[in-house]
Coordinates of C-alpha atoms in Angstrom, one line a residue:
Chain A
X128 CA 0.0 0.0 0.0
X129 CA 1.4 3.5 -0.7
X130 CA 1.2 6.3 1.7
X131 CA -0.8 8.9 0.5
X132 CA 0.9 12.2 1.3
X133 CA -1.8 14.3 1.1
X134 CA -5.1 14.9 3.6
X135 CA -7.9 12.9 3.0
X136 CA -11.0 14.2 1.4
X137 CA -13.3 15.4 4.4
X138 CA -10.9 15.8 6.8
X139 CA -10.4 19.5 8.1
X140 CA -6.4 20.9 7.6
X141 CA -5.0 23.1 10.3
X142 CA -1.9 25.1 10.1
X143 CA 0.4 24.4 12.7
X144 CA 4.0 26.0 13.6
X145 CA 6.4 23.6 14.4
X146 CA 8.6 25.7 16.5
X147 CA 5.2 26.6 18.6
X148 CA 4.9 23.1 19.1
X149 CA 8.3 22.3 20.2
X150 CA 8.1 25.0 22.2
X151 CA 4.5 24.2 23.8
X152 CA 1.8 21.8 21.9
X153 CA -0.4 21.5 24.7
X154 CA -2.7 24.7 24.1
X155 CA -2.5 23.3 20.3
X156 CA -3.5 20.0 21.1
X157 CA -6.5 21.3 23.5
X158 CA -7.9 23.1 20.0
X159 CA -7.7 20.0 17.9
X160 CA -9.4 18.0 20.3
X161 CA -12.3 20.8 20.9
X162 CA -12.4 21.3 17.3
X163 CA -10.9 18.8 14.8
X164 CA -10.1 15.3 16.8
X165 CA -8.9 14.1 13.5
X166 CA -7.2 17.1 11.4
X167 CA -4.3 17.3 8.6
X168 CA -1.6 19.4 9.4
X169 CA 0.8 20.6 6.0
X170 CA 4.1 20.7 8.6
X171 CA 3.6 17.6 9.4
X172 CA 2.5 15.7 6.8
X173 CA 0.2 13.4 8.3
X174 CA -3.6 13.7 10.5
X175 CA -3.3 14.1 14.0
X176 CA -5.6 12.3 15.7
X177 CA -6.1 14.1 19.8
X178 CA -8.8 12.1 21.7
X179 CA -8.0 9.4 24.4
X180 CA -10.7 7.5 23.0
X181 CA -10.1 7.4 19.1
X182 CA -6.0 6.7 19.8
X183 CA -7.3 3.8 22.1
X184 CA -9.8 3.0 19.0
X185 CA -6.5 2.9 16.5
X186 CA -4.5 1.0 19.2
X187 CA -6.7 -1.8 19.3
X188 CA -6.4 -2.0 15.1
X189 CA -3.0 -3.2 14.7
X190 CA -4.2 -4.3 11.4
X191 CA -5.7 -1.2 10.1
X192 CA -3.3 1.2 11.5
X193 CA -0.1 -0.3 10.4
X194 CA 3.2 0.5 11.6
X195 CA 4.8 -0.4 8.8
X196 CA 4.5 4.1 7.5
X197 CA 6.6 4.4 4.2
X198 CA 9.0 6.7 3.9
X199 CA 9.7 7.2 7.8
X200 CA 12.9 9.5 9.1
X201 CA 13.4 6.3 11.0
X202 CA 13.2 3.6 8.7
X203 CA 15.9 5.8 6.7
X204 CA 18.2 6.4 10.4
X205 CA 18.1 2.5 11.3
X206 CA 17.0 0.4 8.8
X207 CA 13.6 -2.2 9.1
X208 CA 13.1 -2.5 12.6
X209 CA 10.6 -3.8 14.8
X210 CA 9.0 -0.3 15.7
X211 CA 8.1 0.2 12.2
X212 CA 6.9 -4.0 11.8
X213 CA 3.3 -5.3 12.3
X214 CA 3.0 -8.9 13.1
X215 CA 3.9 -11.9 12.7
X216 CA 7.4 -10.2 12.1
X217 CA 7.2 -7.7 14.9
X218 CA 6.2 -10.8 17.4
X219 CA 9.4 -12.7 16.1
X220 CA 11.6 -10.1 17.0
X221 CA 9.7 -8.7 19.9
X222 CA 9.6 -12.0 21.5
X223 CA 13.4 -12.5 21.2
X224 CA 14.2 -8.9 22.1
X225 CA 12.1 -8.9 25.1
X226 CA 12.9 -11.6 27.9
X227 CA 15.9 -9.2 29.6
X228 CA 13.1 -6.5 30.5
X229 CA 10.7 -8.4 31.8
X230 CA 10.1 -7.5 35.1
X231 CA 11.3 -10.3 37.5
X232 CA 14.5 -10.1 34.9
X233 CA 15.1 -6.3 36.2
X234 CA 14.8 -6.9 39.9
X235 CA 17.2 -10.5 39.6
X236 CA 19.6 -9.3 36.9
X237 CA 20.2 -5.9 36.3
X238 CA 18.4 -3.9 39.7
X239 CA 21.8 -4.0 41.2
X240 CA 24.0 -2.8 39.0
X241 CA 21.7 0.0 38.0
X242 CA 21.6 0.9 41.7
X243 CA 25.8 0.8 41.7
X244 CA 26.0 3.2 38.9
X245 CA 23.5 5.5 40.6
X246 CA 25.2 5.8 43.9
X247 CA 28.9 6.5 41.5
X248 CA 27.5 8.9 39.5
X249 CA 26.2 11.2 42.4
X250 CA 29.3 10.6 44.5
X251 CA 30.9 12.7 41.8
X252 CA 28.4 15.5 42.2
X253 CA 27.5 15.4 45.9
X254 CA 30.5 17.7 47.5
X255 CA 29.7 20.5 44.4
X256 CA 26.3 21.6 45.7
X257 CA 24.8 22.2 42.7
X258 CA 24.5 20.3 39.5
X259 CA 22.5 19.8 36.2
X260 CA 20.9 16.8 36.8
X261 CA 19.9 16.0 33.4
X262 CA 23.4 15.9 32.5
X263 CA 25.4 14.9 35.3
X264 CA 23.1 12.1 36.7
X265 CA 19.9 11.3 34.6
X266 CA 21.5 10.8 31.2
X267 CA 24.7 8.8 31.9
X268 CA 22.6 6.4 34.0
X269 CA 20.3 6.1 31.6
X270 CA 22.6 5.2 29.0
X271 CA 25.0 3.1 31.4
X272 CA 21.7 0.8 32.2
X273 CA 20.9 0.6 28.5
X274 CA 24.6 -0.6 27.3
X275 CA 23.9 -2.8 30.4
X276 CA 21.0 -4.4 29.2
X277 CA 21.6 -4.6 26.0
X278 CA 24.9 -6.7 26.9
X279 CA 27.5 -3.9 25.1
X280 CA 30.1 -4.1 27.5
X281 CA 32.2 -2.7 24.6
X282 CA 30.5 0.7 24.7
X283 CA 30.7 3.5 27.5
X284 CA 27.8 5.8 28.5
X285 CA 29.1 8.6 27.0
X286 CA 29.0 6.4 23.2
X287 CA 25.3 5.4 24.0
X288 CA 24.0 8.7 25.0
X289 CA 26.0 10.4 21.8
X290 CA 24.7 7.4 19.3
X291 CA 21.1 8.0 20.9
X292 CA 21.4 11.9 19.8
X293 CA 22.8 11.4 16.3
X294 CA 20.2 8.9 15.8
X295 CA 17.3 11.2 17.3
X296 CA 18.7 14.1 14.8
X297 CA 18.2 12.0 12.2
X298 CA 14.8 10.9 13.0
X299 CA 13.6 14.3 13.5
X300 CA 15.5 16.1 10.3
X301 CA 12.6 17.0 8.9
X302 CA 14.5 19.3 6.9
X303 CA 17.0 17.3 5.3
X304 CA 20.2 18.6 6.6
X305 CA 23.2 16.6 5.1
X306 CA 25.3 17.0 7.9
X307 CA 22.4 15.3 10.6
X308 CA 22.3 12.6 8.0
X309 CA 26.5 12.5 8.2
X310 CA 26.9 11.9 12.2
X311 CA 23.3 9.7 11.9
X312 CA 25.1 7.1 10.1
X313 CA 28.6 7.5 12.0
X314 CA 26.5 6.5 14.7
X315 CA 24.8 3.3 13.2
X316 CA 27.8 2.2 12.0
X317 CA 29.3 2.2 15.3
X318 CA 26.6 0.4 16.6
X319 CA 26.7 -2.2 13.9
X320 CA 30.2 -2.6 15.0
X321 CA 29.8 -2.9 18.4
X322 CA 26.9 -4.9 18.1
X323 CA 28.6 -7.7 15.8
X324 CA 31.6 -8.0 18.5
X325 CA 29.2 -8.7 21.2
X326 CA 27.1 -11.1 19.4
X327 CA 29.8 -13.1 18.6
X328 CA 30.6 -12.9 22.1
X329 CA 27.4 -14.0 23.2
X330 CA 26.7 -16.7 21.2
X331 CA 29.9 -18.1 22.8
X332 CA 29.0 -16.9 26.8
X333 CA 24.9 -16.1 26.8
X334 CA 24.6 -13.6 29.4
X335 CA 21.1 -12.6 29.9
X336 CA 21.2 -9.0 27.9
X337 CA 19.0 -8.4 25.2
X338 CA 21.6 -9.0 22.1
X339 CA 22.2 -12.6 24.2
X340 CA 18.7 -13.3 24.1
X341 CA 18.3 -12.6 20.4
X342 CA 21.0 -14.6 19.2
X343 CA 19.6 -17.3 21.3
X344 CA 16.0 -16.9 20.6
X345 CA 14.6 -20.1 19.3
X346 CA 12.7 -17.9 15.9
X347 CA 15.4 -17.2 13.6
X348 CA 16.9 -13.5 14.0
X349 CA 19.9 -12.2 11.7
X350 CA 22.6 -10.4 12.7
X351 CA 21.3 -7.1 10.5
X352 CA 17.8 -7.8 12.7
X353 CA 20.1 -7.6 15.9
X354 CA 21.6 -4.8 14.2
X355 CA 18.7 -2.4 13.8
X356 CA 16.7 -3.1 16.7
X357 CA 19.9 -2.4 18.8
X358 CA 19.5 1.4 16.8
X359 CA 16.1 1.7 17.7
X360 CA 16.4 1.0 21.5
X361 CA 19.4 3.3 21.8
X362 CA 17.6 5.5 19.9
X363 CA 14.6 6.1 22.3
X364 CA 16.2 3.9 25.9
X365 CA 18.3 6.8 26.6
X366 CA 15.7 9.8 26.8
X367 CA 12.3 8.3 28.0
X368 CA 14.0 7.4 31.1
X369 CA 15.8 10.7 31.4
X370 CA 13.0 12.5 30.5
X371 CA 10.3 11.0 33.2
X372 CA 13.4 11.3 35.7
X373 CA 13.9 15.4 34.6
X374 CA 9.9 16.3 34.4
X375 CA 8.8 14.3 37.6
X376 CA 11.8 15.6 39.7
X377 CA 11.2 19.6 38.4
X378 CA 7.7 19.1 39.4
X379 CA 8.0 17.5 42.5
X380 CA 11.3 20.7 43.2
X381 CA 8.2 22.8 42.7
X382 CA 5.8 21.3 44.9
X383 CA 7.2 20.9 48.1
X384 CA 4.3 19.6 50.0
X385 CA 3.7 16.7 47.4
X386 CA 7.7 16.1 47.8
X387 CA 6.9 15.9 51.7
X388 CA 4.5 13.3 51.3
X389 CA 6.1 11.1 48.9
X390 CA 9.5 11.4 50.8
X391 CA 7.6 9.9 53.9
X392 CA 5.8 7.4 52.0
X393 CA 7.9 5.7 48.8
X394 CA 4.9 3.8 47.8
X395 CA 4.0 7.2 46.4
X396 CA 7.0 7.3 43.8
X397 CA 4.9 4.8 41.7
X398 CA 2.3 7.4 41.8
X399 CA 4.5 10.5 40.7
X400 CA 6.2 8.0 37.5
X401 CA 2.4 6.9 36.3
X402 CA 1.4 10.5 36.5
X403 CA 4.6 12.7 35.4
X404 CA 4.6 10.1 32.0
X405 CA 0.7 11.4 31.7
X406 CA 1.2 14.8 32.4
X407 CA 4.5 15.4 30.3
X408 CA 4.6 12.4 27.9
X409 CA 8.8 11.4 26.7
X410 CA 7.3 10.3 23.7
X411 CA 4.5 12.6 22.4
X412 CA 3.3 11.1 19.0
X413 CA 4.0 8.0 17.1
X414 CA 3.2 7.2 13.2
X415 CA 0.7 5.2 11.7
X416 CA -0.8 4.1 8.2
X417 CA -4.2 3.0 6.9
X418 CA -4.1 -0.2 5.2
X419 CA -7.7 0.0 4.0
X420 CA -10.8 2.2 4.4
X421 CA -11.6 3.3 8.1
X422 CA -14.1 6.1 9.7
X423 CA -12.3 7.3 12.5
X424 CA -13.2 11.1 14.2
X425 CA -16.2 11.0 12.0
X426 CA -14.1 11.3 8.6
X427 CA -13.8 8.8 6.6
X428 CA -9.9 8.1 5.6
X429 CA -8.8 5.9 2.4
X430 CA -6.6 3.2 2.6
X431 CA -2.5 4.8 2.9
X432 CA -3.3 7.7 4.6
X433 CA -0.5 8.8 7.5
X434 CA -1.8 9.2 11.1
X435 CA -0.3 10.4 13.7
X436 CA -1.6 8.9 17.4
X437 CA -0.8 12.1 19.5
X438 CA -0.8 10.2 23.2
X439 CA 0.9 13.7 24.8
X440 CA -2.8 14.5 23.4
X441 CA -4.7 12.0 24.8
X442 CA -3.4 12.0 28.2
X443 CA -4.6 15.9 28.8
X444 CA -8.3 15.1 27.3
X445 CA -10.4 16.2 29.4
X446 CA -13.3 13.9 29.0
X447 CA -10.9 11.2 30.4
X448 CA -8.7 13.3 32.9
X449 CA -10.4 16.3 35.1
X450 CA -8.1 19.2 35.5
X451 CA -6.2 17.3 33.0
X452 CA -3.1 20.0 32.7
X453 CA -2.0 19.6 36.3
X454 CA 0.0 17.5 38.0
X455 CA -1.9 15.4 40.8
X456 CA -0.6 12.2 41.9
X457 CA -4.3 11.9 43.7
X458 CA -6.3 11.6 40.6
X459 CA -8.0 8.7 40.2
X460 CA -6.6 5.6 38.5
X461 CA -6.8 5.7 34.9
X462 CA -4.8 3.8 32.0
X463 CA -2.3 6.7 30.5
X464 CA -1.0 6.5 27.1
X465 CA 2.2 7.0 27.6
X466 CA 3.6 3.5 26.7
X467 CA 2.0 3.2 23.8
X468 CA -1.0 -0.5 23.6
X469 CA -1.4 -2.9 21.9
X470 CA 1.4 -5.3 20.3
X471 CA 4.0 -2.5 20.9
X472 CA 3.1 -1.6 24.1
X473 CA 6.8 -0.2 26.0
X474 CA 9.6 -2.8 25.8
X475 CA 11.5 -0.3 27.8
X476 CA 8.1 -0.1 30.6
X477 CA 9.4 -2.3 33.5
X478 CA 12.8 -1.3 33.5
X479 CA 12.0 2.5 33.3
X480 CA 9.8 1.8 36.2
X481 CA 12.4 0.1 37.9
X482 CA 15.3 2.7 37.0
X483 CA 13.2 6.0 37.6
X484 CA 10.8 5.4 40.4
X485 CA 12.1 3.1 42.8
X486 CA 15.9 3.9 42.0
X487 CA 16.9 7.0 40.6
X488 CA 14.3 9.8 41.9
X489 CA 14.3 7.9 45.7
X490 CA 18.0 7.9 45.6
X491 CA 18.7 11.7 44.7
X492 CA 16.0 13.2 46.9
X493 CA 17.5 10.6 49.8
X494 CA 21.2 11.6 48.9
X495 CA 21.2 15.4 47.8
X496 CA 19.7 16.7 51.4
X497 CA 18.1 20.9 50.7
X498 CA 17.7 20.3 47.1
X499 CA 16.2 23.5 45.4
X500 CA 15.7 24.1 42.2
X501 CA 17.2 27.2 40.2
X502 CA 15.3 27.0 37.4
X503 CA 11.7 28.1 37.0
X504 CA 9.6 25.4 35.9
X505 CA 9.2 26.3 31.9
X506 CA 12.8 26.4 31.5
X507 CA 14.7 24.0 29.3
X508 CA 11.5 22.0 28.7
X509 CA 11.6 21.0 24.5
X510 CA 9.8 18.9 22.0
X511 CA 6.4 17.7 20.6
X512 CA 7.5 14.6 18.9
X513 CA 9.9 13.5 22.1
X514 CA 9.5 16.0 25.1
X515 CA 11.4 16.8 28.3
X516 CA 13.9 19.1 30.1
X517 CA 17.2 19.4 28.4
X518 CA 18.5 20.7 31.7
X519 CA 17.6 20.9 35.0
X520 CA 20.0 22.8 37.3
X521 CA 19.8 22.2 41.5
X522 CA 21.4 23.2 44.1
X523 CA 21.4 21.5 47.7
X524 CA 23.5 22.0 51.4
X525 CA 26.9 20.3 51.8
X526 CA 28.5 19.8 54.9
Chain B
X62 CA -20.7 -20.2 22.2
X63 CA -19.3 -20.0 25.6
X64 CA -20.9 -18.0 28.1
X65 CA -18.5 -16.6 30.7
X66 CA -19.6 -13.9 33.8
X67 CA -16.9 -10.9 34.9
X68 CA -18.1 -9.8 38.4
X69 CA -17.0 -6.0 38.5
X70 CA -15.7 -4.9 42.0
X71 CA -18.8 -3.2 43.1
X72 CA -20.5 -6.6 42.7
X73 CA -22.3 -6.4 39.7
X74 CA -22.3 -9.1 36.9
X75 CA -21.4 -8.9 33.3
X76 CA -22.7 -11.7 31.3
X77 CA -20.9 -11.9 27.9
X78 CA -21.1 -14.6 24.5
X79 CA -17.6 -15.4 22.9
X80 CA -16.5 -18.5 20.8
X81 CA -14.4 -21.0 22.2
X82 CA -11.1 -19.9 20.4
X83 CA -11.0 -17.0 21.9
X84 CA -9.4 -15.4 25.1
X85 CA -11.2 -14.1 28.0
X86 CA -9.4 -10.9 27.8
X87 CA -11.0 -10.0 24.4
X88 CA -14.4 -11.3 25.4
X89 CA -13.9 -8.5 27.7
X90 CA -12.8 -5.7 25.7
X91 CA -14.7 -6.8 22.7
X92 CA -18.1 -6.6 25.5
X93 CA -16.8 -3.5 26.8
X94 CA -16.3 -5.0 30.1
X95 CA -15.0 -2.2 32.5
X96 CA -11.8 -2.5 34.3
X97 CA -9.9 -5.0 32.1
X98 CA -7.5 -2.5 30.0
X99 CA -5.4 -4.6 28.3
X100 CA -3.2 -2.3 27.5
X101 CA -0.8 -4.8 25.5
X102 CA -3.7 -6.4 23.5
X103 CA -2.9 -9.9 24.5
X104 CA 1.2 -10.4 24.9
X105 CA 1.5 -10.9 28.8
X106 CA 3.6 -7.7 28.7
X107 CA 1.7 -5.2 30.8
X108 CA -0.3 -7.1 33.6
X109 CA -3.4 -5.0 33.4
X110 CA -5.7 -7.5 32.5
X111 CA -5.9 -9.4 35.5
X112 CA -8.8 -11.3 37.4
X113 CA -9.6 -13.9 40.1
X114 CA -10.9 -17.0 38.9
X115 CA -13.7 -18.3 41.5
X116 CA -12.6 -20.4 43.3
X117 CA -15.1 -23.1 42.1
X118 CA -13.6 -22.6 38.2
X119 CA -9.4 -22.7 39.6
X120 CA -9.4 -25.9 38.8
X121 CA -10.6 -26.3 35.6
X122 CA -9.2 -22.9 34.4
X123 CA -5.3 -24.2 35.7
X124 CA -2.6 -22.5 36.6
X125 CA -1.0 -19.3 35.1
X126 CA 2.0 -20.4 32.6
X127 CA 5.8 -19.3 33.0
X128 CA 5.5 -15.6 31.5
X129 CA 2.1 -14.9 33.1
X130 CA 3.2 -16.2 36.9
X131 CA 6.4 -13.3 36.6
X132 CA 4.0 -11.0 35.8
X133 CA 1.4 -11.5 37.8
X134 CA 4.3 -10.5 40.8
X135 CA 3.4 -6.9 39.3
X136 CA -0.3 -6.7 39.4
X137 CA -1.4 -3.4 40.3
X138 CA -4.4 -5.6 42.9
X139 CA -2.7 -7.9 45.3
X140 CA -2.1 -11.0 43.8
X141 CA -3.8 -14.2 45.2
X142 CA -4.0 -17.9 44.3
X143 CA -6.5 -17.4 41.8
X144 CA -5.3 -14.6 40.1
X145 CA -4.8 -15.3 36.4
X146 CA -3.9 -13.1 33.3
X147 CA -7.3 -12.8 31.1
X148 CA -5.2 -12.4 28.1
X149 CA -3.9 -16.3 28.8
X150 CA -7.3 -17.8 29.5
X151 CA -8.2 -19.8 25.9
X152 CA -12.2 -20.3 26.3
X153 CA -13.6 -23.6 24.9
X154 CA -16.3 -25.4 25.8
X155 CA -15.0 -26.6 29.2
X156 CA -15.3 -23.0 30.4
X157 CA -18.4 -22.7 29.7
X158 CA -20.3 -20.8 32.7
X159 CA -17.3 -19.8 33.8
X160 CA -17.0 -17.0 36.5
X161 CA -14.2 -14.1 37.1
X162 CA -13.7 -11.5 39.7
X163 CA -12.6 -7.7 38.4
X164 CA -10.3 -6.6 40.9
X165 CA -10.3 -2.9 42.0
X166 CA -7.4 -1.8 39.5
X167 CA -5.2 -2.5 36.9
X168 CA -2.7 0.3 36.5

């Protein structure tokens, strides 16, 4: 099936600036859902579709909304990869991908470690007294506990974090600029390489990681397979994680009186994760593409045409969520969208759980005593398509 | 057809139809049944379609399998013995009559 590149007949076409949406989509996305649920947007190139309900609706239809969009930024960053698959091939390499991130596999196998590299990285910062968080903490462990768990022992943080940016320049360079392209691939091929030397190593020692379990896995997975879907999870590991970590520790710097609570009772910290990946969504949109006829928002779309599922949408609609633009870790519980549903529900779900809210935010809050933020809260806070602080500077008493 | 009930947590019964074939957790969805999200569609990767077996139907229904029993460990209701995935319940004829308990929450 072709993508059609065009809006579908019927459906209304709204103008939308992409630097206003980097910079804020929310007051955007609260229009579209008032007004146009399902709308075309030129910039974009594809419908946005804004209610809970009707992303839910396209979540469920694996086989109408494919993931298999042509022409993706990513598809030309990594090669075929699972994100951009529908089954039976998704399932194949989902199901060998996906054993190390199980849940009982992150509390038995990699829980520790993650914890070790925690408490190293903020031994470096805790005599400072102040500290970018993003930066000095967030993103290193992040990428330390993704080479971890994807079983590159032959890559440092520091390579994961700078592949994960090339690759997330490339998958945003909407404008075509030959020199994102340039480091994109340096990045891949360095992965490639990286990736070939630890299969080979695995196939020899099986270690439990994720490139382990794929060389193992009983369908049959190539090393190019491997290859790819390594791209992809460095691609996106490294800033979901850091981005939940940034947003829900700003907004709990900001509230004290929730920070008091939640400090005093940890079983809250499950509470602030669900709600800071509602609230502030690290991924904001993903694509989709018709692969026959469907009515969806009332207008009926032909077969090819691009859809985007806006979830950072869905998760503020107000017909789902009351007082759905604050931050309340009290609201009632309701499914987010945040990890995506249906077959590609979050690989990454369990360990980000693990890694943000009973690791990372307990630790710093528990270790960094007086911590104040010097930021105000609409500082450094980026993105539509992927969405979080780029920095988040602190300050806290050292004696 | 099997007929299978989903007792929701204020104590209200849901009577659904599916054909054997299928899995509780879409006779649930596909019903409308409130308070089994399912928010992998079916793959035993996001423990939010869980329910308690009665205890007269344990039996018959069996235990949960490898992947289900880890994640069951992370069920957002406290797990008990008869908490099983709906996602990894096949319905056949067997089942027939058979009778679940919606716990209070899934995420």
């Amino acid at each position: 099936m072709n993508a059609v590149t065009t809006a579908a007949p019927g459906a209304p076409v709204v103008e939308l600036d992409l630097a206003e949406l980097r910079h804020d989509p929310y007051p955007a996305y609260r229009e579209l859902r008032r007004t146009a649920p399902l709308a075309w947007v030129p910039s974009v190139g594809r419908h946005l579709l804004t209610r809970y309900e009707d992303i839910v609706h396209a979540e469920k239809l694996p086989e109408v909304f494919s993931s298999r969009e042509e022409g993706s930024l990513l598809l030309r960053t990594v090669g075929p990869n699972l994100l951009r698959e529908d089954d039976p091939d998704h399932r194949r390499l989902r199901s060998a991908a996906e054993p190390p991130t199980r849940p009982r596999q992150v509390r038995d196998l990699w829980a520790g470690a993650f914890e070790r590299t925690a408490h190293q990285l903020l031994d470096r910062i805790a005599g400072r007294g102040e500290a970018d968080l993003i930066r000095d903490f967030a993103e290193p462990l992040a990428a330390a506990n993704l080479a971890l768990v994807l079983g590159l022992s032959n890559a440092s943080a520091d390579d994961i974090a700078d592949w994960s940016r090339a690759m997330m320049a490339g998958n945003s360079n909407y404008a075509d600029d030959p020199d994102v392209w340039l480091r994109a691939e340096g990045a891949t091929r360095a992965i490639e390489e990286a990736v070939a030397e630890t299969a080979g190593r695995v196939r020899r020692e099986p270690d439990g990681s994720v490139i382990s379990s794929m060389v193992h896995a009983d369908g049959p997975v190539t090393l190019a397979e491997i290859q790819n879907n390594v791209k992809v999870i460095i691609g996106g590991g490294v800033n979901e994680p850091r981005d939940v970590f940034g947003v829900g520790a700003q907004a709990l710097l900001h509230r004290p009186e929730v920070l008091d609570r939640v400090l005093k009772d940890p079983a809250l910290w499950k509470r602030v994760f669900e709600e800071t990946a509602r609230w502030i969504s690290p991924i904001g949109m993903y694509p989709r593409q018709l692969t026959q006829d469907h009515e969806i928002a009332g207008v009926p779309l032909p077969a090819g045409s691009r859809v985007a599922l806006v979830i950072a949408s869905g998760n503020r609609d107000e017909s789902v969520f009351e007082r759905a633009d604050e931050f309340d870790v009290d609201r009632p519980h309701h499914p987010h969208l945040a990890f995506g549903g249906g077959p590609h529900f979050c690989m990454g779900a369990w360990v980000a759980r693990h890694e943000v809210s009973a690791l990372a935010w307990p630790l710093v809050f528990g270790r960094l005593k007086g911590l104040r933020p010097t930021d105000s809260p609409a500082d450094h806070l980026e993105g539509w398509v992927f969405r979080g602080l780029t920095s988040l500077n602190v300050t806290w008493q050292t004696s | 057809m099997t007929i299978v009930i989903f007792e929701l947590p204020d104590g209200t019964q849901r009577k659904v139809t599916a054909e054997p074939g299928t899995v509780l957790m879409q006779a649930a969805v596909s019903n409308g049944v409130d308070g089994i999200v399912a928010e992998c569609g079916g793959n035993a990767s996001c423990a939010t379609c869980h329910v308690y077996v009665d205890a007269r139907h344990t039996e018959l229904v069996g235990p949960p399998n490898d992947v289900e029993d880890e994640m069951l460990d992370f069920t957002a209701a406290e797990r008990r013995p008869t908490s099983r995935l709906s996602c990894q319940i096949q319905l056949s004829d067997a089942l027939d009559g058979l009778l679940v308990h919606v716990p209070e929450e899934q995420v």
